[in-house]
Short mmCIF file of C-alpha atoms in Angstrom, two decimals:
data_model
loop_
_atom_site.label_atom_id
_atom_site.label_comp_id
_atom_site.label_asym_id
_atom_site.label_seq_id
_atom_site.Cartn_x
_atom_site.Cartn_y
_atom_site.Cartn_z
CA LEU A 997 166.53 -180.36 66.83
CA LYS A 998 168.70 -179.88 63.77
CA CYS A 999 170.14 -176.63 62.35
CA ASP A 1000 168.87 -175.48 58.94
CA ALA A 1001 169.15 -172.48 56.64
CA VAL A 1002 167.43 -170.17 59.16
CA VAL A 1003 168.76 -171.46 62.47
CA SER A 1004 172.55 -171.68 62.53
CA GLU A 1005 173.17 -172.84 66.10
CA ILE A 1006 171.12 -174.54 68.85
CA SER A 1007 172.32 -175.02 72.42
CA ALA A 1008 170.52 -176.16 75.56
CA GLY A 1009 171.04 -174.77 79.01
CA PRO A 1010 169.24 -175.38 82.32
CA GLY A 1011 165.58 -175.06 81.35
CA THR A 1012 166.32 -173.08 78.14
CA VAL A 1013 166.96 -173.80 74.49
CA THR A 1014 168.88 -171.09 72.65
CA PHE A 1015 168.57 -170.59 68.95
CA THR A 1016 170.93 -168.46 66.90
CA ILE A 1017 169.44 -167.12 63.68
CA ASN A 1018 171.47 -167.00 60.51
CA ARG A 1019 172.37 -163.33 60.55
CA GLU A 1020 173.36 -163.15 56.89
CA LEU A 1021 169.97 -164.52 55.92
CA LEU A 1022 168.24 -161.99 58.23
CA ALA A 1023 170.15 -159.08 56.64
CA LYS A 1024 169.56 -160.28 53.12
CA THR A 1025 165.86 -161.01 53.53
CA VAL A 1026 165.00 -157.76 55.31
CA LEU A 1027 167.01 -155.46 53.13
CA GLN A 1028 165.80 -157.04 49.91
CA GLN A 1029 162.20 -156.84 51.00
CA VAL A 1030 162.41 -153.19 52.17
CA LEU A 1031 164.10 -152.02 48.99
CA LYS A 1032 161.77 -154.08 46.78
CA ASP A 1033 158.52 -153.05 48.43
CA GLY A 1034 159.59 -149.43 49.10
CA SER A 1035 156.74 -147.42 50.64
CA GLU A 1036 154.58 -150.59 50.62
CA TYR A 1037 156.97 -152.49 52.93
CA GLY A 1038 155.01 -153.93 55.84
CA VAL A 1039 151.53 -153.61 54.31
CA LYS A 1040 152.39 -156.33 51.77
CA SER A 1041 153.05 -158.76 54.63
CA GLU A 1042 151.21 -162.07 54.77
CA LEU A 1043 149.71 -160.83 58.06
CA PHE A 1044 147.27 -158.81 55.93
CA SER A 1045 146.67 -161.48 53.31
CA THR A 1046 143.47 -162.70 54.98
CA VAL A 1047 142.11 -159.21 55.85
CA PRO A 1048 139.28 -158.39 53.45
CA ARG A 1049 139.56 -155.06 51.58
CA GLN A 1050 136.65 -152.89 52.64
CA LYS A 1051 135.04 -149.52 52.14
CA THR A 1052 135.06 -147.19 55.15
CA VAL A 1053 133.38 -143.85 55.72
CA ILE A 1054 135.22 -141.81 58.33
CA GLU A 1055 133.69 -138.66 59.82
CA PHE A 1056 136.24 -136.44 61.51
CA SER A 1057 137.19 -132.84 62.43
CA SER A 1058 133.61 -131.48 62.17
CA PRO A 1059 133.98 -127.92 63.57
CA ASN A 1060 131.04 -125.59 64.19
CA ILE A 1061 130.89 -122.59 61.92
CA ALA A 1062 131.15 -119.30 63.86
CA LYS A 1063 132.23 -121.10 67.03
CA LYS A 1064 135.78 -121.61 68.30
CA PHE A 1065 137.77 -124.26 66.55
CA HIS A 1066 138.77 -125.76 69.85
CA ILE A 1067 141.58 -128.11 70.45
CA GLY A 1068 139.32 -131.15 70.36
CA HIS A 1069 138.76 -130.44 66.69
CA LEU A 1070 142.53 -130.57 66.14
CA ARG A 1071 142.68 -134.00 67.81
CA SER A 1072 139.72 -135.22 65.79
CA THR A 1073 141.39 -133.94 62.60
CA ILE A 1074 144.76 -135.62 63.12
CA VAL A 1075 143.29 -138.86 64.51
CA GLY A 1076 140.78 -139.15 61.63
CA ASN A 1077 143.47 -138.43 59.13
CA PHE A 1078 145.73 -141.14 60.62
CA ILE A 1079 142.95 -143.74 60.51
CA ALA A 1080 142.15 -142.82 56.90
CA ASN A 1081 145.86 -142.96 55.92
CA LEU A 1082 146.27 -146.35 57.54
CA LYS A 1083 143.16 -147.80 55.86
CA VAL A 1084 144.22 -146.50 52.45
CA ALA A 1085 147.74 -147.88 52.87
CA LEU A 1086 146.22 -151.29 53.67
CA GLY A 1087 144.25 -151.20 50.38
CA HIS A 1088 140.85 -150.17 51.73
CA GLU A 1089 138.59 -147.60 50.05
CA VAL A 1090 138.05 -144.59 52.30
CA VAL A 1091 135.56 -141.68 52.13
CA ARG A 1092 136.62 -138.79 54.39
CA ILE A 1093 133.68 -136.67 55.57
CA ASN A 1094 133.74 -133.31 57.45
CA TYR A 1095 130.35 -132.95 59.10
CA LEU A 1096 129.99 -129.25 59.93
CA GLY A 1097 127.90 -127.70 62.65
CA ASP A 1098 126.13 -125.38 60.26
CA TRP A 1099 122.60 -125.13 61.48
CA GLY A 1100 120.55 -124.29 64.54
CA MET A 1101 119.62 -121.29 66.68
CA GLN A 1102 123.18 -119.93 66.58
CA PHE A 1103 122.56 -119.02 62.93
CA GLY A 1104 119.51 -117.05 63.98
CA LEU A 1105 121.78 -115.06 66.30
CA LEU A 1106 124.47 -114.85 63.70
CA GLY A 1107 122.07 -113.52 61.04
CA VAL A 1108 120.81 -110.79 63.35
CA GLY A 1109 124.33 -110.09 64.53
CA PHE A 1110 125.64 -109.75 60.99
CA GLU A 1111 122.88 -107.26 60.11
CA GLN A 1112 124.06 -105.16 63.10
CA PHE A 1113 127.83 -105.66 63.31
CA GLY A 1114 128.81 -107.45 60.14
CA ASN A 1115 131.32 -106.34 57.52
CA LYS A 1116 131.22 -107.84 54.02
CA GLU A 1117 134.95 -107.25 53.39
CA LYS A 1118 136.01 -108.85 56.66
CA LEU A 1119 133.69 -111.83 56.00
CA LYS A 1120 135.53 -112.39 52.72
CA SER A 1121 139.06 -111.96 54.04
CA SER A 1122 138.86 -113.75 57.37
CA PRO A 1123 135.42 -115.39 57.69
CA LEU A 1124 136.05 -117.55 60.74
CA GLU A 1125 137.48 -114.73 62.83
CA HIS A 1126 134.87 -112.23 61.72
CA LEU A 1127 131.92 -114.53 62.30
CA PHE A 1128 133.30 -115.37 65.71
CA GLU A 1129 133.58 -111.64 66.57
CA VAL A 1130 129.98 -111.07 65.42
CA TYR A 1131 128.84 -114.12 67.38
CA VAL A 1132 130.48 -112.84 70.62
CA GLN A 1133 129.01 -109.35 70.16
CA ILE A 1134 125.45 -110.56 69.47
CA ASN A 1135 125.62 -113.06 72.29
CA LYS A 1136 126.19 -110.18 74.73
CA ALA A 1137 123.11 -108.50 73.30
CA ALA A 1138 121.08 -111.72 73.38
CA GLU A 1139 120.18 -111.14 77.06
CA ASP A 1140 117.67 -108.66 75.61
CA GLU A 1141 114.26 -110.25 74.86
CA ASN A 1142 113.93 -108.25 71.62
CA THR A 1143 117.23 -109.61 70.28
CA LYS A 1144 116.17 -113.13 71.20
CA LYS A 1145 112.96 -112.68 69.28
CA LEU A 1146 114.78 -111.32 66.20
CA ALA A 1147 117.13 -114.33 66.28
CA GLN A 1148 114.21 -116.74 66.47
CA ASP A 1149 112.56 -114.93 63.58
CA PHE A 1150 115.71 -115.17 61.49
CA PHE A 1151 116.14 -118.83 62.21
CA ARG A 1152 112.45 -119.49 61.34
CA LYS A 1153 113.06 -117.71 58.04
CA LEU A 1154 116.03 -120.04 57.43
CA GLU A 1155 113.85 -123.09 58.16
CA GLU A 1156 111.20 -121.73 55.78
CA HIS A 1157 113.85 -121.21 53.05
CA ASP A 1158 113.50 -117.44 52.93
CA GLU A 1159 115.75 -116.34 50.04
CA GLN A 1160 117.59 -113.46 51.75
CA ALA A 1161 118.25 -115.36 54.98
CA LEU A 1162 119.41 -118.47 53.08
CA SER A 1163 121.72 -116.46 50.85
CA LEU A 1164 123.44 -114.88 53.87
CA TRP A 1165 123.71 -118.26 55.61
CA LYS A 1166 125.13 -119.77 52.40
CA GLN A 1167 127.81 -117.06 52.32
CA PHE A 1168 128.80 -117.85 55.94
CA ARG A 1169 129.08 -121.51 55.04
CA ASP A 1170 130.93 -121.18 51.74
CA PHE A 1171 133.52 -118.69 52.98
CA SER A 1172 134.06 -120.80 56.09
CA ILE A 1173 134.64 -124.00 54.04
CA GLU A 1174 137.04 -122.11 51.79
CA GLU A 1175 139.00 -120.97 54.86
CA TYR A 1176 138.93 -124.47 56.45
CA THR A 1177 140.20 -126.02 53.21
CA ARG A 1178 143.13 -123.65 53.15
CA ILE A 1179 144.05 -124.45 56.78
CA TYR A 1180 143.56 -128.26 56.34
CA LYS A 1181 145.97 -128.02 53.46
CA ARG A 1182 148.66 -126.79 55.84
CA LEU A 1183 147.93 -129.84 57.97
CA GLY A 1184 148.16 -132.11 54.92
CA VAL A 1185 144.53 -133.16 55.43
CA HIS A 1186 141.82 -133.34 52.78
CA PHE A 1187 138.14 -134.30 52.72
CA ASP A 1188 136.14 -136.05 50.03
CA GLU A 1189 132.94 -134.47 51.24
CA TYR A 1190 131.84 -131.49 53.30
CA SER A 1191 128.44 -132.28 54.69
CA GLY A 1192 126.63 -130.66 57.53
CA GLU A 1193 123.66 -130.74 59.84
CA SER A 1194 121.82 -128.38 57.46
CA PHE A 1195 121.60 -131.11 54.80
CA TYR A 1196 119.49 -133.33 56.99
CA GLN A 1197 116.74 -130.97 58.16
CA GLU A 1198 114.06 -132.43 55.89
CA LYS A 1199 115.35 -135.97 56.14
CA SER A 1200 115.18 -135.78 59.96
CA GLN A 1201 111.42 -135.36 59.62
CA GLU A 1202 111.32 -138.57 57.55
CA VAL A 1203 113.29 -140.31 60.35
CA LEU A 1204 110.74 -139.11 62.91
CA LYS A 1205 107.95 -140.58 60.77
CA MET A 1206 109.87 -143.92 60.52
CA LEU A 1207 110.27 -144.02 64.31
CA GLU A 1208 106.53 -143.36 64.74
CA ASP A 1209 105.62 -146.03 62.13
CA LYS A 1210 107.76 -148.59 63.89
CA GLY A 1211 106.22 -147.69 67.23
CA LEU A 1212 109.55 -146.58 68.65
CA PHE A 1213 108.63 -142.95 69.23
CA GLN A 1214 106.95 -142.01 72.55
CA LYS A 1215 105.96 -138.78 74.19
CA THR A 1216 106.46 -138.04 77.86
CA ILE A 1217 103.92 -136.23 80.03
CA LYS A 1218 105.84 -133.00 79.39
CA GLY A 1219 105.60 -133.60 75.67
CA THR A 1220 109.23 -134.47 75.01
CA GLY A 1221 109.84 -137.01 72.22
CA ILE A 1222 111.92 -140.07 73.31
CA VAL A 1223 112.97 -143.51 72.09
CA ASP A 1224 113.07 -146.26 74.75
CA LEU A 1225 116.40 -148.04 74.59
CA SER A 1226 116.06 -150.27 77.66
CA GLU A 1227 116.12 -154.09 77.45
CA LYS A 1228 112.95 -154.56 79.45
CA LYS A 1229 111.17 -151.60 77.85
CA ASP A 1230 110.81 -149.92 81.23
CA LEU A 1231 112.36 -146.59 80.15
CA SER A 1232 115.40 -147.19 82.34
CA LEU A 1233 117.41 -146.06 79.32
CA PHE A 1234 116.06 -143.68 76.70
CA SER A 1235 117.21 -141.12 74.20
CA THR A 1236 115.53 -137.71 73.78
CA VAL A 1237 114.94 -136.96 70.16
CA MET A 1238 112.62 -133.96 70.27
CA ARG A 1239 111.89 -131.05 72.61
CA SER A 1240 108.46 -130.42 74.06
CA ASP A 1241 107.83 -127.47 71.76
CA GLY A 1242 108.22 -129.70 68.73
CA THR A 1243 111.54 -128.31 67.58
CA SER A 1244 114.56 -130.44 67.13
CA LEU A 1245 117.22 -130.26 69.86
CA TYR A 1246 119.15 -127.61 68.00
CA ILE A 1247 118.00 -124.86 70.32
CA THR A 1248 119.90 -126.43 73.17
CA ARG A 1249 122.78 -127.18 70.79
CA GLN A 1250 122.98 -130.82 71.66
CA VAL A 1251 123.50 -132.72 68.50
CA SER A 1252 120.06 -133.86 67.51
CA PRO A 1253 119.83 -137.67 67.23
CA LEU A 1254 117.23 -137.26 64.47
CA VAL A 1255 119.69 -135.38 62.29
CA ASP A 1256 122.51 -137.83 63.03
CA LEU A 1257 120.24 -140.81 62.31
CA ALA A 1258 119.27 -139.15 58.98
CA ALA A 1259 122.92 -138.59 58.16
CA ALA A 1260 123.95 -142.16 58.98
CA ILE A 1261 121.12 -143.68 56.90
CA ASP A 1262 121.84 -141.33 54.01
CA ARG A 1263 125.63 -142.17 54.05
CA MET A 1264 124.93 -145.84 54.11
CA ASN A 1265 122.56 -145.53 51.13
CA LYS A 1266 124.97 -143.33 49.20
CA HIS A 1267 128.26 -145.12 49.88
CA SER A 1268 127.10 -148.62 50.87
CA CYS A 1269 130.23 -148.99 53.00
CA ASP A 1270 131.37 -151.86 55.23
CA THR A 1271 132.16 -149.68 58.23
CA MET A 1272 131.37 -146.20 59.46
CA ILE A 1273 133.77 -144.59 61.93
CA TYR A 1274 133.06 -141.41 63.92
CA VAL A 1275 136.06 -139.64 65.48
CA THR A 1276 135.04 -137.34 68.35
CA ASP A 1277 135.95 -136.69 71.99
CA LYS A 1278 134.84 -139.11 74.69
CA SER A 1279 132.12 -136.78 76.00
CA GLN A 1280 130.02 -137.90 73.07
CA SER A 1281 130.31 -141.62 73.75
CA ASN A 1282 126.74 -141.84 75.12
CA HIS A 1283 125.38 -139.99 72.12
CA PHE A 1284 126.93 -142.51 69.74
CA GLN A 1285 125.88 -145.55 71.80
CA HIS A 1286 122.31 -144.29 71.67
CA LEU A 1287 122.60 -143.51 67.95
CA PHE A 1288 123.79 -147.04 67.11
CA ARG A 1289 121.09 -148.62 69.34
CA ILE A 1290 118.29 -146.61 67.71
CA LEU A 1291 119.55 -147.57 64.21
CA LYS A 1292 119.57 -151.23 65.26
CA LEU A 1293 115.98 -150.92 66.65
CA MET A 1294 114.94 -149.37 63.34
CA GLY A 1295 116.08 -152.57 61.69
CA TYR A 1296 119.44 -151.42 60.23
CA ASP A 1297 121.77 -154.33 60.89
CA TRP A 1298 124.74 -152.35 59.63
CA ALA A 1299 124.54 -150.35 62.84
CA GLU A 1300 126.81 -153.07 64.33
CA ARG A 1301 129.48 -152.04 61.88
CA CYS A 1302 129.45 -148.42 63.09
CA GLN A 1303 132.22 -147.41 65.43
CA HIS A 1304 132.97 -144.45 67.69
CA VAL A 1305 136.70 -143.82 68.02
CA SER A 1306 136.87 -141.49 71.03
CA PHE A 1307 139.74 -139.50 72.49
CA GLY A 1308 140.54 -137.65 75.71
CA LEU A 1309 140.91 -133.94 76.30
CA VAL A 1310 143.95 -131.77 75.91
CA GLN A 1311 144.74 -129.23 78.61
CA GLY A 1312 147.06 -126.28 78.43
CA MET A 1313 147.26 -125.59 74.64
CA LYS A 1314 147.66 -121.83 74.68
CA THR A 1315 149.44 -119.53 72.23
CA ARG A 1316 151.53 -116.54 73.26
CA ARG A 1317 148.48 -114.35 72.55
CA GLY A 1318 146.38 -116.36 74.96
CA GLU A 1319 143.74 -119.04 74.57
CA VAL A 1320 143.59 -120.99 71.31
CA ILE A 1321 140.53 -119.90 69.32
CA PHE A 1322 141.39 -120.86 65.77
CA LEU A 1323 143.25 -123.83 64.36
CA GLU A 1324 145.39 -121.43 62.46
CA ASP A 1325 146.65 -119.93 65.73
CA VAL A 1326 148.07 -123.29 66.66
CA LEU A 1327 149.76 -123.80 63.29
CA ASN A 1328 151.27 -120.30 63.31
CA GLU A 1329 152.47 -120.69 66.88
CA VAL A 1330 154.20 -124.01 66.30
CA ARG A 1331 155.81 -122.68 63.15
CA SER A 1332 157.14 -119.56 64.78
CA ARG A 1333 158.46 -121.37 67.83
CA MET A 1334 160.15 -123.92 65.58
CA LEU A 1335 161.74 -121.16 63.43
CA GLN A 1336 163.07 -119.58 66.64
CA ASN A 1337 164.54 -122.89 67.79
CA MET A 1338 166.11 -123.51 64.41
CA ALA A 1339 167.65 -120.05 64.31
CA SER A 1340 169.28 -120.54 67.69
CA ALA A 1341 170.55 -124.05 66.93
CA LYS A 1342 174.21 -124.19 65.86
CA THR A 1343 173.67 -127.19 63.62
CA THR A 1344 171.03 -125.68 61.37
CA LYS A 1345 172.51 -125.52 57.91
CA ASP A 1346 171.28 -123.00 55.35
CA ILE A 1347 167.93 -124.50 54.60
CA GLU A 1348 166.33 -123.61 51.26
CA ASP A 1349 162.91 -122.86 52.73
CA PRO A 1350 163.15 -122.46 56.56
CA VAL A 1351 159.47 -121.48 56.92
CA GLN A 1352 158.19 -124.65 55.21
CA THR A 1353 160.63 -126.77 57.16
CA ALA A 1354 159.61 -125.19 60.44
CA GLU A 1355 155.94 -125.87 59.55
CA LYS A 1356 156.60 -129.57 58.83
CA VAL A 1357 158.78 -130.13 61.83
CA GLY A 1358 156.39 -128.24 64.11
CA LEU A 1359 153.47 -130.28 62.89
CA ALA A 1360 155.44 -133.49 63.56
CA ALA A 1361 156.03 -132.19 67.10
CA LEU A 1362 152.29 -131.65 67.61
CA ILE A 1363 151.27 -135.04 66.20
CA ILE A 1364 153.82 -137.13 68.11
CA GLN A 1365 153.03 -135.42 71.40
CA ASP A 1366 149.36 -136.17 70.77
CA PHE A 1367 149.79 -139.78 69.57
CA ARG A 1368 152.25 -141.10 72.16
CA GLY A 1369 149.66 -142.32 74.62
CA LEU A 1370 146.31 -144.06 74.37
CA LEU A 1371 143.88 -141.80 72.51
CA LEU A 1372 141.40 -142.03 75.36
CA SER A 1373 143.86 -140.51 77.82
CA ASP A 1374 143.63 -136.79 78.61
CA TYR A 1375 146.99 -135.08 78.53
CA GLN A 1376 148.69 -131.85 79.48
CA PHE A 1377 150.09 -130.15 76.38
CA SER A 1378 153.53 -128.53 76.66
CA TRP A 1379 155.20 -126.53 73.89
CA ASP A 1380 158.67 -126.99 75.37
CA ARG A 1381 158.35 -130.76 75.65
CA ALA A 1382 156.82 -131.08 72.18
CA LEU A 1383 159.59 -129.10 70.52
CA GLN A 1384 162.65 -130.69 72.17
CA SER A 1385 165.12 -131.94 69.62
CA ARG A 1386 166.37 -134.73 71.84
CA GLY A 1387 164.12 -137.31 73.39
CA ASP A 1388 160.99 -138.94 72.13
CA THR A 1389 159.54 -136.15 70.03
CA GLY A 1390 158.44 -135.43 66.49
CA VAL A 1391 161.43 -133.12 66.13
CA PHE A 1392 163.76 -136.06 66.81
CA LEU A 1393 162.03 -138.19 64.18
CA GLN A 1394 162.39 -135.40 61.59
CA TYR A 1395 166.02 -134.81 62.58
CA THR A 1396 166.80 -138.55 62.18
CA HIS A 1397 165.12 -138.64 58.79
CA ALA A 1398 167.02 -135.57 57.57
CA ARG A 1399 170.32 -137.00 58.80
CA LEU A 1400 169.81 -140.32 57.09
CA HIS A 1401 168.73 -138.50 53.94
CA SER A 1402 171.85 -136.38 53.85
CA LEU A 1403 173.98 -139.49 54.39
CA GLU A 1404 172.50 -140.88 51.15
CA GLN A 1405 173.04 -137.57 49.39
CA MET A 1406 176.70 -137.43 50.41
CA HIS A 1407 177.34 -140.87 49.00
CA GLY A 1408 175.71 -140.30 45.69
CA ASN A 1409 172.25 -141.87 46.11
CA GLU A 1410 173.10 -144.82 43.89
CA GLN A 1411 170.81 -147.84 43.61
CA LEU A 1412 172.29 -150.41 45.92
CA THR A 1413 171.80 -153.80 44.40
CA ASP A 1414 174.63 -156.12 44.96
CA ILE A 1415 175.69 -155.75 48.55
CA ASN A 1416 177.64 -158.13 50.71
CA VAL A 1417 175.39 -158.80 53.71
CA ALA A 1418 178.23 -160.53 55.57
CA CYS A 1419 179.45 -157.00 56.36
CA LEU A 1420 176.40 -156.33 58.55
CA GLN A 1421 177.13 -158.47 61.55
CA GLU A 1422 177.71 -155.85 64.29
CA PRO A 1423 175.18 -155.77 67.15
CA ASP A 1424 173.98 -152.23 66.16
CA ALA A 1425 173.30 -153.39 62.61
CA ILE A 1426 171.49 -156.52 63.75
CA SER A 1427 169.34 -154.42 66.15
CA VAL A 1428 168.20 -152.18 63.25
CA LEU A 1429 167.47 -155.20 61.04
CA GLN A 1430 165.48 -157.05 63.67
CA HIS A 1431 163.46 -153.92 64.33
CA LEU A 1432 162.73 -153.43 60.62
CA LEU A 1433 161.47 -157.01 60.51
CA ARG A 1434 158.80 -156.18 63.09
CA TYR A 1435 157.21 -153.33 61.18
CA ASP A 1436 154.30 -155.38 59.77
CA GLU A 1437 153.33 -156.59 63.26
CA VAL A 1438 153.13 -153.04 64.48
CA LEU A 1439 150.97 -151.96 61.49
CA TYR A 1440 148.76 -154.96 62.19
CA ARG A 1441 148.25 -153.95 65.81
CA SER A 1442 147.38 -150.41 64.82
CA SER A 1443 144.97 -151.67 62.14
CA GLN A 1444 143.18 -153.73 64.81
CA ASP A 1445 142.67 -151.18 67.54
CA LEU A 1446 143.14 -147.95 65.48
CA GLN A 1447 145.65 -146.63 68.03
CA PRO A 1448 148.56 -144.68 66.53
CA LYS A 1449 150.77 -145.17 69.59
CA HIS A 1450 152.13 -148.53 68.40
CA ILE A 1451 153.53 -146.89 65.29
CA VAL A 1452 154.83 -143.90 67.21
CA SER A 1453 156.81 -145.98 69.71
CA TYR A 1454 158.12 -148.15 66.85
CA LEU A 1455 159.39 -145.13 64.91
CA LEU A 1456 160.97 -143.57 68.00
CA THR A 1457 162.84 -146.83 68.74
CA LEU A 1458 163.87 -147.12 65.08
CA SER A 1459 165.28 -143.58 65.23
CA HIS A 1460 167.25 -144.35 68.43
CA LEU A 1461 168.60 -147.54 66.90
CA ALA A 1462 169.55 -145.82 63.68
CA ALA A 1463 171.23 -142.99 65.61
CA ALA A 1464 173.30 -145.54 67.58
CA ALA A 1465 174.26 -147.39 64.38
CA HIS A 1466 175.14 -144.09 62.75
CA LYS A 1467 177.74 -143.51 65.47
CA THR A 1468 179.33 -147.00 65.44
CA LEU A 1469 179.05 -147.94 61.75
CA PRO A 1470 180.68 -145.13 59.78
CA VAL A 1471 180.11 -145.06 56.00
CA LYS A 1472 182.84 -142.50 55.33
CA GLY A 1473 186.34 -143.90 55.37
CA SER A 1474 185.19 -147.58 55.23
CA THR A 1475 186.09 -149.97 52.43
CA PRO A 1476 183.76 -149.64 49.41
CA GLU A 1477 182.09 -153.02 50.16
CA LEU A 1478 181.50 -152.11 53.83
CA ALA A 1479 180.32 -148.58 52.95
CA GLN A 1480 177.84 -150.02 50.44
CA ALA A 1481 176.36 -152.49 52.90
CA ARG A 1482 176.01 -149.85 55.64
CA LEU A 1483 174.44 -147.34 53.27
CA CYS A 1484 171.94 -149.98 52.30
CA LEU A 1485 171.06 -150.51 55.95
CA PHE A 1486 170.58 -146.78 56.58
CA GLN A 1487 168.54 -146.36 53.43
CA ALA A 1488 166.18 -149.17 54.54
CA ALA A 1489 165.82 -147.54 57.95
CA ARG A 1490 165.01 -144.16 56.33
CA LEU A 1491 162.42 -145.66 53.96
CA VAL A 1492 160.53 -147.35 56.83
CA LEU A 1493 160.82 -144.21 58.97
CA ALA A 1494 159.38 -142.11 56.17
CA SER A 1495 156.49 -144.55 55.51
CA GLY A 1496 155.52 -144.66 59.15
CA MET A 1497 155.70 -140.86 59.50
CA LYS A 1498 153.47 -140.39 56.48
CA LEU A 1499 150.86 -142.74 57.94
CA LEU A 1500 150.76 -140.55 61.05
CA GLY A 1501 150.16 -137.50 58.86
CA ILE A 1502 153.74 -136.16 58.99
CA THR A 1503 155.67 -134.98 55.95
CA PRO A 1504 159.34 -136.08 56.37
CA VAL A 1505 161.82 -133.25 55.84
CA THR A 1506 165.21 -133.75 54.04
CA GLN A 1507 167.03 -130.82 55.63
CA MET A 1508 167.01 -129.47 59.11
#
């Protein structure tokens, strides 16, 4: 074995061959690449050169109007957003869909409830909270047969497109979407399309007819409509698609397969995408397996390109006021706790906009705590653990980014072009460089299994390595040549840290 431009030394020991890489070449190659590609560093790697660019539809978040926005919706929102960000960064075309629970018997109850307890002003100013209040009040009254009957009448009017009923329902929906949009904006999340179960009422009847025409629809003795999914056609596995009284499954508030089938077919026709991804908690795994099987039986081969990305449950997410009911409660809580921590920290400089900073840092804390493990794992949420400034937290990532940023500010932010890489030979510098070199592999792994944890642990390690280098490789007081080279190293680390954070849905802060 001969040495060359890349390998500078080779030695053999008992049972081992040791290679020493040319460190100047490593420093030069990595730093040039990071500074040249900027925010596209890693995704321009040859690892992705053979991956075809595709079009993906991602359905995520999907809360139910008038019901609690429970913590599962928060997970779905941030996981879906991460997958969409990653796909976009890799050059795919992505359509983000929020599929609202906006139909069913609950709207019968809500209509009747609003006639009794509703307030038009409150509906305008805080629709989600007010509709939830009304829903809770009318549910108490729903024990009463008369109220039940009124609710069924109201829902029937909705299904028959009664003008008054529809206009009220439309107000509920529009105000709710307005409110959701405002809150998603705080999360840095947007959707290309708000769709909902209500859109597919008529189309679900067409799906039923298709199932009948293809001989896939059967009725049980009790009159329930089912589709046989078993291999041997012995009903050992089936999916219920219609209740015995002929109504869709909305009354029981299971998601109706007919409506989801209609939605899937409609999306495919509209967007003709390569893949369709659904992000929901793991309790719905069966539902999606059935859904994809039925689509396949109906002759839609693209069903094989549909994917359910499922996640575990979060325990213990409570605000100071008690149980989390609205997404906004979580965002307000994390912001106020972060502001408190910042106020009591000695190191906090006078930040221009402390509230905005607290919001961004707090959100980073939420996201990193959520993304550290496998998505399928359940985990116990802890505010204290999430908001620690030391240790493997989102706060630590933000703090590292802010520190590296202020280092650049202090030394005049100049474009570093001609640096002497021979200055970067210390072990701490080499560790950072080697780690930067691995970024594309980590992105590749996450792009294969759609798990954010690879990127999270990469960024946490990068932050620890940068913090160590920051201690041992001072910029201030070094010779100009050395200072330049080290600044260049820290700038590269900050750029990659910022890119990775943005993929996860975190906005890097520059002051803390």
